[in-house]
């Protein structure tokens, strides 16, 4: 990855306060364009029961874009 990045807590929840940030897990935040050769696999992140369902499989980017 050629862009600048760092682990940070999730963004504040709109009209929900910032209390969750004190104990939140940190996630990678990328500041800039992602170079294509840094992408190892892609998948769609789908909605679940009031949350998101993480994909169980990742595919090459060209397969994802063609599919």
PDB file of C-alpha atoms in Angstrom:
ATOM      1  CA  UNK A   1       0.000   0.000   0.000  1.00  0.00           C
ATOM      2  CA  UNK A   2       1.524   3.274  -1.070  1.00  0.00           C
ATOM      3  CA  UNK A   3      -1.064   5.589   0.564  1.00  0.00           C
ATOM      4  CA  UNK A   4      -0.808   6.745   4.154  1.00  0.00           C
ATOM      5  CA  UNK A   5      -2.781   4.619   6.652  1.00  0.00           C
ATOM      6  CA  UNK A   6      -3.247   4.073  10.394  1.00  0.00           C
ATOM      7  CA  UNK A   7      -5.483   2.171  12.806  1.00  0.00           C
ATOM      8  CA  UNK A   8      -8.227   4.335  14.329  1.00  0.00           C
ATOM      9  CA  UNK A   9     -11.612   3.930  16.014  1.00  0.00           C
ATOM     10  CA  UNK A  10     -14.738   4.073  13.887  1.00  0.00           C
ATOM     11  CA  UNK A  11     -16.297   7.461  13.113  1.00  0.00           C
ATOM     12  CA  UNK A  12     -18.814   8.987  15.545  1.00  0.00           C
ATOM     13  CA  UNK A  13     -22.391   7.800  15.085  1.00  0.00           C
ATOM     14  CA  UNK A  14     -24.647  10.557  13.763  1.00  0.00           C
ATOM     15  CA  UNK A  15     -26.878  11.784  16.637  1.00  0.00           C
ATOM     16  CA  UNK A  16     -25.553   8.869  18.687  1.00  0.00           C
ATOM     17  CA  UNK A  17     -22.717  10.474  20.568  1.00  0.00           C
ATOM     18  CA  UNK A  18     -19.116   9.418  20.823  1.00  0.00           C
ATOM     19  CA  UNK A  19     -19.140   7.197  23.913  1.00  0.00           C
ATOM     20  CA  UNK A  20     -18.513   4.108  21.807  1.00  0.00           C
ATOM     21  CA  UNK A  21     -15.169   5.530  20.723  1.00  0.00           C
ATOM     22  CA  UNK A  22     -13.650   5.035  24.193  1.00  0.00           C
ATOM     23  CA  UNK A  23     -13.874   1.245  23.936  1.00  0.00           C
ATOM     24  CA  UNK A  24     -14.182   0.760  20.170  1.00  0.00           C
ATOM     25  CA  UNK A  25     -12.031  -1.590  18.165  1.00  0.00           C
ATOM     26  CA  UNK A  26      -9.659   0.146  15.827  1.00  0.00           C
ATOM     27  CA  UNK A  27      -9.826  -0.352  12.072  1.00  0.00           C
ATOM     28  CA  UNK A  28      -7.399   0.570   9.297  1.00  0.00           C
ATOM     29  CA  UNK A  29      -8.170   3.930   7.721  1.00  0.00           C
ATOM     30  CA  UNK A  30      -6.523   4.700   4.385  1.00  0.00           C
ATOM     31  CA  UNK A  31      -5.766   8.296   3.461  1.00  0.00           C
ATOM     32  CA  UNK A  32      -5.324   8.361  -0.297  1.00  0.00           C
ATOM     33  CA  UNK A  33      -5.839   6.177  -3.329  1.00  0.00           C
ATOM     34  CA  UNK A  34      -5.404   2.414  -2.983  1.00  0.00           C
ATOM     35  CA  UNK A  35      -2.933   1.112  -5.542  1.00  0.00           C
ATOM     36  CA  UNK A  36      -4.393  -1.877  -7.424  1.00  0.00           C
ATOM     37  CA  UNK A  37      -1.391  -4.120  -6.803  1.00  0.00           C
ATOM     38  CA  UNK A  38      -2.080  -3.861  -3.048  1.00  0.00           C
ATOM     39  CA  UNK A  39      -5.520  -5.488  -3.427  1.00  0.00           C
ATOM     40  CA  UNK A  40      -5.347  -9.209  -2.583  1.00  0.00           C
ATOM     41  CA  UNK A  41      -9.068 -10.025  -2.875  1.00  0.00           C
ATOM     42  CA  UNK A  42     -12.488  -8.382  -2.934  1.00  0.00           C
ATOM     43  CA  UNK A  43     -16.052  -9.216  -1.880  1.00  0.00           C
ATOM     44  CA  UNK A  44     -19.362  -7.428  -1.342  1.00  0.00           C
ATOM     45  CA  UNK A  45     -20.284  -6.492   2.223  1.00  0.00           C
ATOM     46  CA  UNK A  46     -23.984  -7.276   2.550  1.00  0.00           C
ATOM     47  CA  UNK A  47     -26.634  -6.167   5.054  1.00  0.00           C
ATOM     48  CA  UNK A  48     -27.587  -8.537   7.872  1.00  0.00           C
ATOM     49  CA  UNK A  49     -29.798  -8.357  10.951  1.00  0.00           C
ATOM     50  CA  UNK A  50     -29.264  -4.671  11.715  1.00  0.00           C
ATOM     51  CA  UNK A  51     -25.559  -5.003  10.987  1.00  0.00           C
ATOM     52  CA  UNK A  52     -23.361  -6.184   8.143  1.00  0.00           C
ATOM     53  CA  UNK A  53     -22.543  -9.729   7.117  1.00  0.00           C
ATOM     54  CA  UNK A  54     -18.823 -10.177   6.524  1.00  0.00           C
ATOM     55  CA  UNK A  55     -18.004 -12.158   3.381  1.00  0.00           C
ATOM     56  CA  UNK A  56     -16.683 -15.677   3.846  1.00  0.00           C
ATOM     57  CA  UNK A  57     -14.763 -15.683   0.583  1.00  0.00           C
ATOM     58  CA  UNK A  58     -12.714 -13.169  -1.353  1.00  0.00           C
ATOM     59  CA  UNK A  59     -11.972 -13.360  -5.082  1.00  0.00           C
ATOM     60  CA  UNK A  60      -9.527 -11.719  -7.471  1.00  0.00           C
ATOM     61  CA  UNK A  61     -10.586  -8.201  -8.417  1.00  0.00           C
ATOM     62  CA  UNK A  62     -10.981  -9.017 -12.130  1.00  0.00           C
ATOM     63  CA  UNK A  63     -13.385 -11.905 -11.274  1.00  0.00           C
ATOM     64  CA  UNK A  64     -15.422  -9.617  -9.028  1.00  0.00           C
ATOM     65  CA  UNK A  65     -15.711  -6.887 -11.655  1.00  0.00           C
ATOM     66  CA  UNK A  66     -16.656  -9.365 -14.400  1.00  0.00           C
ATOM     67  CA  UNK A  67     -19.222 -11.177 -12.227  1.00  0.00           C
TER      68      UNK A  67
END
